[in-house]
Every structure is written in structure tokens, then in C-alpha cells.
CSV table of C-alpha atoms in Angstrom, one decimal:
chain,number,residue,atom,x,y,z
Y,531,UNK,CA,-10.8,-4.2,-5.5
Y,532,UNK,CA,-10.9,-8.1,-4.5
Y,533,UNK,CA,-11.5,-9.8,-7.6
Y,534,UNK,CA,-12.0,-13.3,-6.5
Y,535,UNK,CA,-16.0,-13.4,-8.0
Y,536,UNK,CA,-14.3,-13.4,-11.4
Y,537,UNK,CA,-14.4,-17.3,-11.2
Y,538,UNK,CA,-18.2,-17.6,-10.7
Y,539,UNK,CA,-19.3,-15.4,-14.0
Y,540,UNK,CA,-18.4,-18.5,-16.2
Y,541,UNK,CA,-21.3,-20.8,-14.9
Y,542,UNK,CA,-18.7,-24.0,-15.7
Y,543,UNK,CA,-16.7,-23.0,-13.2
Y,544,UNK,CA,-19.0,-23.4,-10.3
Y,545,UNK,CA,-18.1,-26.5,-9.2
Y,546,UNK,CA,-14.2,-26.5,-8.2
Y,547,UNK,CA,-13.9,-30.0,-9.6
Y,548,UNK,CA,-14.5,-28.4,-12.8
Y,549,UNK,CA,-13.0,-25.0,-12.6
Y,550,UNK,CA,-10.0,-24.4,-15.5
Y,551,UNK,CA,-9.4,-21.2,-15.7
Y,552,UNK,CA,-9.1,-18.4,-12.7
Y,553,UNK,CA,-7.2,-15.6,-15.2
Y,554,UNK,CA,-10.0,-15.7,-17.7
Y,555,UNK,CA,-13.4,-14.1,-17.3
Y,556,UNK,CA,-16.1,-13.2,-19.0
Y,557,UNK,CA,-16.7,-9.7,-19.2
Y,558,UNK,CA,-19.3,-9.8,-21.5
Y,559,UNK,CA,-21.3,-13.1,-22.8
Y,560,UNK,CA,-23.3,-12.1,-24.9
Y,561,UNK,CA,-20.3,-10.5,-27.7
Y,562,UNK,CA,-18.0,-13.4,-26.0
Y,563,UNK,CA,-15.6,-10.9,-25.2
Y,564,UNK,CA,-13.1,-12.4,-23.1
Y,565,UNK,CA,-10.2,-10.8,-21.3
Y,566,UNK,CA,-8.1,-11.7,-18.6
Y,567,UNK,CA,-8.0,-10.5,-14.8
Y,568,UNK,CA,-5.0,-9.5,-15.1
Y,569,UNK,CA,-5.5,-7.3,-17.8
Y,570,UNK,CA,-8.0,-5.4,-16.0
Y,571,UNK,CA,-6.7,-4.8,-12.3
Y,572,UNK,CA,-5.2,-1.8,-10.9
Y,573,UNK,CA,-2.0,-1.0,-8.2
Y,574,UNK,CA,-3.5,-2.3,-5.1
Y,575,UNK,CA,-6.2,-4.8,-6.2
Y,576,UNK,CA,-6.3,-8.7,-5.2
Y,577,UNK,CA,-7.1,-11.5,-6.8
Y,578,UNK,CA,-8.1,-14.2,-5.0
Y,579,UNK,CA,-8.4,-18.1,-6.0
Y,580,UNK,CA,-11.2,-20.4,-5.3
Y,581,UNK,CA,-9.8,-23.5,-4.5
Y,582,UNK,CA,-9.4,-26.3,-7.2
Y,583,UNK,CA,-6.9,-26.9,-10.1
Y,584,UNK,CA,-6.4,-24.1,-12.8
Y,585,UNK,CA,-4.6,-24.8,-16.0
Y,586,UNK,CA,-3.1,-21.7,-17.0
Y,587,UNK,CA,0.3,-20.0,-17.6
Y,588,UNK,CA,0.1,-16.5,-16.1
Y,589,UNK,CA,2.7,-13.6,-17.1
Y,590,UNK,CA,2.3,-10.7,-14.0
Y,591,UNK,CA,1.1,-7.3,-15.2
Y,592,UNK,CA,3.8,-4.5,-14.0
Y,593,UNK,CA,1.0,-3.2,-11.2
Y,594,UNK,CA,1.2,-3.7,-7.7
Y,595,UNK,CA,-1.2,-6.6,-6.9
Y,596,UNK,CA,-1.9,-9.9,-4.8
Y,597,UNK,CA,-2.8,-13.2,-6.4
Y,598,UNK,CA,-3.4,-15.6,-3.5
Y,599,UNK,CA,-5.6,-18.4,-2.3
Y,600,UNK,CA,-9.3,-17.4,-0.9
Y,601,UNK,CA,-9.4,-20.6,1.4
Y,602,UNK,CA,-7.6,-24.1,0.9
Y,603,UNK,CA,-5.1,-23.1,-1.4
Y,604,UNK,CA,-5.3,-23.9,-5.4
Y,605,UNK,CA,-3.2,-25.7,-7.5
Y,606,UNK,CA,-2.0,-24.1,-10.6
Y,607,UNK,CA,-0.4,-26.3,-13.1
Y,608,UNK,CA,0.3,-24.8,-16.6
Y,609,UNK,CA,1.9,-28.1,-18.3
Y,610,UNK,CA,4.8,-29.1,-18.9
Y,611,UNK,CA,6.2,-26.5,-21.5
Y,612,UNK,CA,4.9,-23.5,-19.8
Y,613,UNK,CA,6.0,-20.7,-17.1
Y,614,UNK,CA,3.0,-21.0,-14.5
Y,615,UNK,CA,4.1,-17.1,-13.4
Y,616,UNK,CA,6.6,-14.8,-15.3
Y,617,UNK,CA,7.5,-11.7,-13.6
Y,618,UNK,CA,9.2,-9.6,-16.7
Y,619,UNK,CA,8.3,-6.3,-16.0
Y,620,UNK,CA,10.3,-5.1,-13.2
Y,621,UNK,CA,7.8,-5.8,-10.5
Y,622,UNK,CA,8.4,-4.7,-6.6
Y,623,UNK,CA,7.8,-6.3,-3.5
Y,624,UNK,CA,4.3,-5.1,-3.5
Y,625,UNK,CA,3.5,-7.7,-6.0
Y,626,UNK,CA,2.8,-10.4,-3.9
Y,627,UNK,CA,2.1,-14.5,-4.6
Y,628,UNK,CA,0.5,-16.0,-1.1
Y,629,UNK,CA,-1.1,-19.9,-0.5
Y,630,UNK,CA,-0.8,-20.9,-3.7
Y,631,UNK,CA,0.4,-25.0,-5.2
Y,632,UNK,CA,2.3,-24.8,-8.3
Y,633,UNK,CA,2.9,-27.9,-9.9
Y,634,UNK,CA,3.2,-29.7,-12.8
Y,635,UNK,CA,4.7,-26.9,-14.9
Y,636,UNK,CA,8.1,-26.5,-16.6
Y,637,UNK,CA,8.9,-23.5,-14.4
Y,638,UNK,CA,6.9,-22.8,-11.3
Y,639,UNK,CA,7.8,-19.3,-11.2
Y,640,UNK,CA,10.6,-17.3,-13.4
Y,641,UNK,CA,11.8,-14.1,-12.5
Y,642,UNK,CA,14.0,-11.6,-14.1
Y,643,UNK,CA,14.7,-8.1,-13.7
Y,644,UNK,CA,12.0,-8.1,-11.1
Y,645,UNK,CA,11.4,-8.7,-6.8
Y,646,UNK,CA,8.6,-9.6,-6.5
Y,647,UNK,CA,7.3,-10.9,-2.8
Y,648,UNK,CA,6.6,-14.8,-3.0
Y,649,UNK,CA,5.6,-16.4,0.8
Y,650,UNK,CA,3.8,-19.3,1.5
Y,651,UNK,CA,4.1,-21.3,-1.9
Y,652,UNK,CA,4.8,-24.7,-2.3
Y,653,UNK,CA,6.6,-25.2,-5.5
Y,654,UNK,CA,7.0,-29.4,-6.4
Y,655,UNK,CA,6.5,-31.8,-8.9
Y,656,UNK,CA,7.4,-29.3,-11.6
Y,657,UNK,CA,10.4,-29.8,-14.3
Y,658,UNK,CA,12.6,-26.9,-12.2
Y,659,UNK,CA,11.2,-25.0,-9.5
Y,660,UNK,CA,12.0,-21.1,-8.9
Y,661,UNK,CA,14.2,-19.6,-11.6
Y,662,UNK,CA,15.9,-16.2,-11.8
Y,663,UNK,CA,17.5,-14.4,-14.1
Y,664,UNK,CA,19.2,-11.4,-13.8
Y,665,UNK,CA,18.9,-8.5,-10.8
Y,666,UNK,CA,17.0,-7.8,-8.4
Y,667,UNK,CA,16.1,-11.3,-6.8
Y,668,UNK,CA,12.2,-12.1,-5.0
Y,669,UNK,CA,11.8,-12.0,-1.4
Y,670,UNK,CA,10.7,-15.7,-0.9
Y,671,UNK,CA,9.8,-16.6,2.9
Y,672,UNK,CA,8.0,-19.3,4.1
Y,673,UNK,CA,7.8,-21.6,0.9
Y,674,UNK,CA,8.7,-25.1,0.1
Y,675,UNK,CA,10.6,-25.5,-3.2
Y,676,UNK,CA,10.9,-29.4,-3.5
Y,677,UNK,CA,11.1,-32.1,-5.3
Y,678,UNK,CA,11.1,-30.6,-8.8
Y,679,UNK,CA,12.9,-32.9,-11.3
Y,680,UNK,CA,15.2,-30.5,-12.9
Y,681,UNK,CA,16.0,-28.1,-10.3
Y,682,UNK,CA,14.4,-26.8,-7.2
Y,683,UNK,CA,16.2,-22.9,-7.2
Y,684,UNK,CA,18.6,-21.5,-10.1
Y,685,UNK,CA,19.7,-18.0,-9.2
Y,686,UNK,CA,21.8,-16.8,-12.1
Y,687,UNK,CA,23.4,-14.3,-9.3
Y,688,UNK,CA,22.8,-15.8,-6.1
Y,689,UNK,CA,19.7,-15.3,-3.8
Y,690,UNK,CA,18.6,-15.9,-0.5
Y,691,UNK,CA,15.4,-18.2,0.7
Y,692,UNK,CA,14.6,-16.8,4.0
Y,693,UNK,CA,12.5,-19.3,6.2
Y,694,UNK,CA,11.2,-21.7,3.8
Y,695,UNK,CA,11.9,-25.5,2.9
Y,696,UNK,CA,14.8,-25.7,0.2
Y,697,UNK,CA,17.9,-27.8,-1.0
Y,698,UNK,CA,21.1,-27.5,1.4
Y,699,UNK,CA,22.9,-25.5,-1.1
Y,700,UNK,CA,20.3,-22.5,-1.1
Y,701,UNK,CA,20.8,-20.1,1.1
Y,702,UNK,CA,18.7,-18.5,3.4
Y,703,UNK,CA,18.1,-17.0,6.9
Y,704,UNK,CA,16.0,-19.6,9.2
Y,705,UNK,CA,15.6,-22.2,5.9
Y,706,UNK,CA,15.8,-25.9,6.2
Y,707,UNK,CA,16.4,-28.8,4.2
Y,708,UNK,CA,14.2,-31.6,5.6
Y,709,UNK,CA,12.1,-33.5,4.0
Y,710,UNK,CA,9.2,-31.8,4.3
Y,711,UNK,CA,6.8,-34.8,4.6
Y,712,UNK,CA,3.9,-34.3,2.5
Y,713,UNK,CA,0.9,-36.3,2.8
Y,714,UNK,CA,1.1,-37.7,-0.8
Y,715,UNK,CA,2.7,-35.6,-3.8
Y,716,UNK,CA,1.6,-38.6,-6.0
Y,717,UNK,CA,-1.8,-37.3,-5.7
Y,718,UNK,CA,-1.2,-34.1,-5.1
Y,719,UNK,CA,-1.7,-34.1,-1.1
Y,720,UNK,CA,0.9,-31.4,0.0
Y,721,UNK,CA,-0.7,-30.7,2.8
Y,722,UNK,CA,2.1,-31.4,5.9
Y,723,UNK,CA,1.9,-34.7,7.9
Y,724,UNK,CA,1.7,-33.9,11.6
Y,725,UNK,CA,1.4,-35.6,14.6
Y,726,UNK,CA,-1.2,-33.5,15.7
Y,727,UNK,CA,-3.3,-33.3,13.7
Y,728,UNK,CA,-3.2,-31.9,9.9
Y,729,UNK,CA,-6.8,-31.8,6.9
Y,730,UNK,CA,-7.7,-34.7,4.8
Y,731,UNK,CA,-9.2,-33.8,1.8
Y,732,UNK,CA,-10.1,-37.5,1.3
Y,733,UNK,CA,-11.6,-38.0,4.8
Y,734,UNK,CA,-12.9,-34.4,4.5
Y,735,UNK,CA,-12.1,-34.3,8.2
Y,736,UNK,CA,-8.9,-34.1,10.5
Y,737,UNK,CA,-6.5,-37.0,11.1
Y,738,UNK,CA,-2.7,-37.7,12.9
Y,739,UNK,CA,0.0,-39.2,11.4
Y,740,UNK,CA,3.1,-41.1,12.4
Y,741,UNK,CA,5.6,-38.6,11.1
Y,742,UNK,CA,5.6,-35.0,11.8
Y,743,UNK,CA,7.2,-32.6,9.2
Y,744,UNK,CA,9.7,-29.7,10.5
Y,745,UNK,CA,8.2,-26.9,8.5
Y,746,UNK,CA,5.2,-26.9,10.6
Y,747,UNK,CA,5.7,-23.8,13.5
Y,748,UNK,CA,8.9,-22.8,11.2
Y,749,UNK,CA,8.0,-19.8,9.5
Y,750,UNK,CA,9.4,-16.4,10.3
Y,751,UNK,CA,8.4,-15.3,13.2
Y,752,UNK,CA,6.7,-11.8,12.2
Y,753,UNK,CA,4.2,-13.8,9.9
Y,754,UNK,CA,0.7,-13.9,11.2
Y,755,UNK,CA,-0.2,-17.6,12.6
Y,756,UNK,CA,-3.6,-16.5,13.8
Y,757,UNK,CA,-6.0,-18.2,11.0
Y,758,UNK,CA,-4.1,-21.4,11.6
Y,759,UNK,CA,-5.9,-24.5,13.6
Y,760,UNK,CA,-5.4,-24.6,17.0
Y,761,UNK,CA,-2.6,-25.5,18.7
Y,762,UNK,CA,-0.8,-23.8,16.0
Y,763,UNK,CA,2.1,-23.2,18.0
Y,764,UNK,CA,2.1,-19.4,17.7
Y,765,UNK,CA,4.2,-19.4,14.4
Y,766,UNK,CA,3.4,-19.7,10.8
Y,767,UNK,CA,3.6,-23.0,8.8
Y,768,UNK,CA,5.8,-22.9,6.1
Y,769,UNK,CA,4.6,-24.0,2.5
Y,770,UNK,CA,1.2,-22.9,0.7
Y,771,UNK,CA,-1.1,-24.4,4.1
Y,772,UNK,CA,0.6,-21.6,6.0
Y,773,UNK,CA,-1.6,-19.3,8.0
Y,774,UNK,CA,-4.7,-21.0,6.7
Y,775,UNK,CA,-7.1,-23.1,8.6
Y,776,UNK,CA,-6.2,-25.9,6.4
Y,777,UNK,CA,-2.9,-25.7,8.2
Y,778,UNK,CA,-1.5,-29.0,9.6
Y,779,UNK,CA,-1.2,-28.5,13.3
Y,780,UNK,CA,1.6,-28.4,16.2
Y,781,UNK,CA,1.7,-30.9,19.2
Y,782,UNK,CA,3.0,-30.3,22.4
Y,783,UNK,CA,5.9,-32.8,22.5
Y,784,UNK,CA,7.2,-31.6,19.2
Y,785,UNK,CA,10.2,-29.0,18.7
Y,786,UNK,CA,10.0,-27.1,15.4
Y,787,UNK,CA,13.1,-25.7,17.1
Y,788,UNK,CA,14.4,-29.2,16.3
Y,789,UNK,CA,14.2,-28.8,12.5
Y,790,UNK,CA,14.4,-32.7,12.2
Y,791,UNK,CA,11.1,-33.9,12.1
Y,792,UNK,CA,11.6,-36.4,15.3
Y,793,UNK,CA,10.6,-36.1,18.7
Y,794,UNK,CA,13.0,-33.1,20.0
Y,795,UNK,CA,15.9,-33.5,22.8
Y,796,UNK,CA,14.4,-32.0,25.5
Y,797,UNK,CA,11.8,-34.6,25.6
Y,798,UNK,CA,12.6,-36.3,28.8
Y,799,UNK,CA,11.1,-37.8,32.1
Y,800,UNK,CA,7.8,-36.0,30.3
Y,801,UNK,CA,4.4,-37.3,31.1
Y,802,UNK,CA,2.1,-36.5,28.2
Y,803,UNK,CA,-0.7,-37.4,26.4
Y,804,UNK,CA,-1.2,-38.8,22.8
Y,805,UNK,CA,-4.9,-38.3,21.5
Y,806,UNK,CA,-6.1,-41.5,20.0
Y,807,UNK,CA,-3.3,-43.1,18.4
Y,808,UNK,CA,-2.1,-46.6,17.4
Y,809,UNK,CA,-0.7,-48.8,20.3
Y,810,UNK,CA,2.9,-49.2,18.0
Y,811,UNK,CA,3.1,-45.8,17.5
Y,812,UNK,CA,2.8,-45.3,21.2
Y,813,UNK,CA,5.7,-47.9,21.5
Y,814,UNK,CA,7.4,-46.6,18.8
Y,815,UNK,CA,7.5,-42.8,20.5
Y,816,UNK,CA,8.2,-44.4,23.7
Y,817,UNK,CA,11.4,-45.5,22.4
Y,818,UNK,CA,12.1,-42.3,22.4
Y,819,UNK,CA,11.8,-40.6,25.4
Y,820,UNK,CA,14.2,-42.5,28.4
Y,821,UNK,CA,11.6,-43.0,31.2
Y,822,UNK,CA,8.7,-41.1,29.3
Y,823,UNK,CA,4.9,-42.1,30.4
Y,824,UNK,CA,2.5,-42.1,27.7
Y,825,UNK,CA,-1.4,-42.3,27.9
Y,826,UNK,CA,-4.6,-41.5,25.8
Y,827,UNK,CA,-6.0,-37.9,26.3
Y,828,UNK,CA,-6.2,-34.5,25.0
Y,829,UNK,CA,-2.4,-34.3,23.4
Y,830,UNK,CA,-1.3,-31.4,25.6
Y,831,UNK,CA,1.8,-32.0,28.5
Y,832,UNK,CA,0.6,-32.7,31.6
Y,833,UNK,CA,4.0,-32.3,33.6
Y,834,UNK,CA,7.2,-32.4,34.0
């Protein structure tokens, strides 16, 4: 079963600017007998999150079950003294978190006894980031753990971070440690600047920016890229955006392959186009490229 309609049955959470609680839901009004979602889902169900932000502190049920984002990913914050997801009871893999922002939380996620499968999360702006306790460790892929203020990872045993955005001394197969450029975590804009192109929720439209963050095309390679805006480079995003259309997009002229966030190596003698873009950012990529011919156009190479 999908239970994503549980959010509309409370009529004050219609509007996603007003939404506070995705966990809770009215089963029955008229006794006011409340219970949570999770209470109430079986091995195999889904739950899946309008977008907006949800003040709540969640502890897993020991049932095989996805809690991800239905479109633009949510942001779940459950205050500063709080766990925003405990996995306690010896979850597997098939427990899944996808496309979700944590934030603002004492722990983004703690984990012990328990592996639960955690992918495209961005966890930032929390007092620690991913904590876990004990044996077996989550598989985490494609995630950005950043910018907590305690700690970002704290693996009592050790663990591994494949593909995702973490601090140098994590480990983890395909993981960088880049900066991965949000828009602006002071609002709570984690979407991933890009040079060609990434969402505005502001704008409510697409812009470019100046800077283009190295977690875009750098997820692992077996993840599905297909909902992603086009050109999405043919590889998954890393962080909560990730293989959503609210995915910031690739540009021809960039090399995830890089891992740097700058204009890669290779880029030489290249005539290309730049769609729309300031005349000093022109000048400043220019700088870049030895004997590299820039004009306006669609943004894709042209020749070599």
C-alpha cells in the first residue's frame, strides 16, 4: 500500500506551507482517534511525503518499508533535542529512506543494531549528522552529510559511505569531500548550484549559476537517473534532489569525473556554447580554457 494520502485527511494540512505533521493521521475524526502511519503499515508498504516542512521525530517500526519524498523532496526537522529517525529494531536493508532533507534536528538519523538502506538524503544544518551505534552499519549511497555543527558521521565501529558527499575522514567507495555548493543552507535552499541549470523555488522556475557543485552526475552508477531534468548526464545526483525532476542539471563542459567543482582538464581548444550568461562569467570561464571560444547558444559542445 502507498500511504502518501495520509497527509490530506487532516484538512490543515492541505496547503504545504502549513503542513506539520506527515506521521500523524486521522483515522477517525469524529472519536479524534489519532494514530500514526507508522503504526499502521505493513512489510512492503510506502510512505510517501508531500513536499513541505514536517516537525516530527520518527522512531522506524521493525517492518520492511519506504519513507521517501512524493515529488520535491521535504524537509523534516524534529528540533533541536530530538532523533528525526531512530532505527532500534534491527531493521534490514529493505527499510529504505529516499529524497528526503533532514535538518535542524539533534541527530539526523541514529542507528543501532540495525542496516537500514539510506540513499539520496541530504543531512545538514543539524547538531551531528548520521550516528551509529553498535553492529550492523546502514547502506548509505548517494547522500550528502554536511555541515552539521557537532559532527557530520560517528560510527562507533567504522562504516563506509559509498558515493555520497562526506568529510575526508569517512570512508567510502566513489565519496567526495567537496563542498557541495548549495544554493543557500541559510534558508534552507539545498538544492545544488549548477552551471546548467538547477530549480528555484523562489523564482519558481529554472536558473544557472556561477559555480557548479561536484555531486551533480556523481552518484553510483547503477542508480536510476531517468526522472532527472535533462541533460542529466546519465548518472544520478547525489543528495535528497537526486533522481527527481527537481534535480539540478549537468552541462556539457563540466566533468563530474573532476570531483572539483571547476571546469575539468580536458577542457581545451573547445568551442562551446554558454546559454545566456553574464559577460564576466563568460570572461571568467574563458580564463579557463587556453585558446577556448565561447558564444551564446543552446549550452551543448559544438566541436572539438
Amino acid at each position: 500500500k502507498i500511504f502518501y494520502e495520509m497527509a490530506k485527511k487532516n484538512p490543515t494540512m492541505r496547503d504545504p506551507m502549513t503542513r506539520q505533521y506527515v506521521f500523524l493521521t486521522v483515522l477517525s475524526p469524529s472519536r479524534g482517534d489519532f494514530k500514526r502511519v507508522t503504526e499502521i503499515v505493513n512489510n512492503g508498504d510506502a510512505i510517501l511525503i508531500w513536499p513541505g516542512v514536517y516537525n516530527e521525530a520518527i522512531i522506524m517500526p521493525d517492518r520492511a518499508i519506504t519513507v521517501q519524498g512524493a515529488t520535491d523532496p521535504p524537509v523534516i526537522n524534529s528540533g533541536s533535542s530530538l532523533v528525526a529517525f531512530g532505527f532500534y529494531d534491527q531493521q534490514g536493508p529493505d527499510t529504505i529512506l529516499r529524497n528526503l532533507i533532514i535538518t535542524g534536528s539533534k541527530y539526523a538519523i541514529e542507528s543501532q543494531y540495525s542496516q537500514p538502506t539510506l540513499t539520496n538524503l541530504t543531512l545538514a544544518g543539524n547538531e551531528s549528522g548520521l550516528v551509529i551505534r553498535d553492529l550492523p552499519v546502514p547502506w548509505v549511497t548517494n547522500s550528502i552529510i554536511w555541515a552539521n555543527s557537532n559532527f557530520d558521521v560517528w560510527c562507533q565501529f567504522g562504516c563506509s559511505l559509498d558515493y555520497s558527499c562526506v568529510p575526508s575522514n569517512v570512508q567510502g567507495t566513489g565519496s567526495i569531500s567537496q563542498d557541495p555548493l548549495f544554493v543557500n543552507a541559510e534558508i534552507g535552499d539545498y538544492h545544488l548550484q549548477s552551471i546548467g541549470g538547477r530549480y528555484s523555488p523562489q523564482l519558481g522556475d529554472w536558473t544557472s549559476d556561477f559555480q557548479h557543485s561536484s555531486c551533480i552526475d556523481a552518484g553510483q552508477a547503477a542508480s536510476s537517473s531517468e526522472n532527472e531534468a535533462i541533460p542529466h548526464g546519465s548518472r544520478i545526483n547525489i543528495g535528497a534532489y537526486g533522481g527527481t525532476p527537481y534535480a539540478s542539471k549537468a552541462s556539457e563542459g563540466f566533468s563530474a569525473d573532476s570531483r572539483t567543482g571547476i571546469l575539468a582538464p580536458w577542457l581545451k581548444n573547445v568551442i562551446f556554447t554558454i546559454p545566456e550568461l553574464e559577460l564576466d562569467f563568460i570572461e571568467e570561464l574563458n580564463s579557463n580554457i587556453e585558446e577556448g571560444v565561447l558564444k551564446s547558444g543552446r549550452g551543448d559542445i559544438i566541436g572539438l
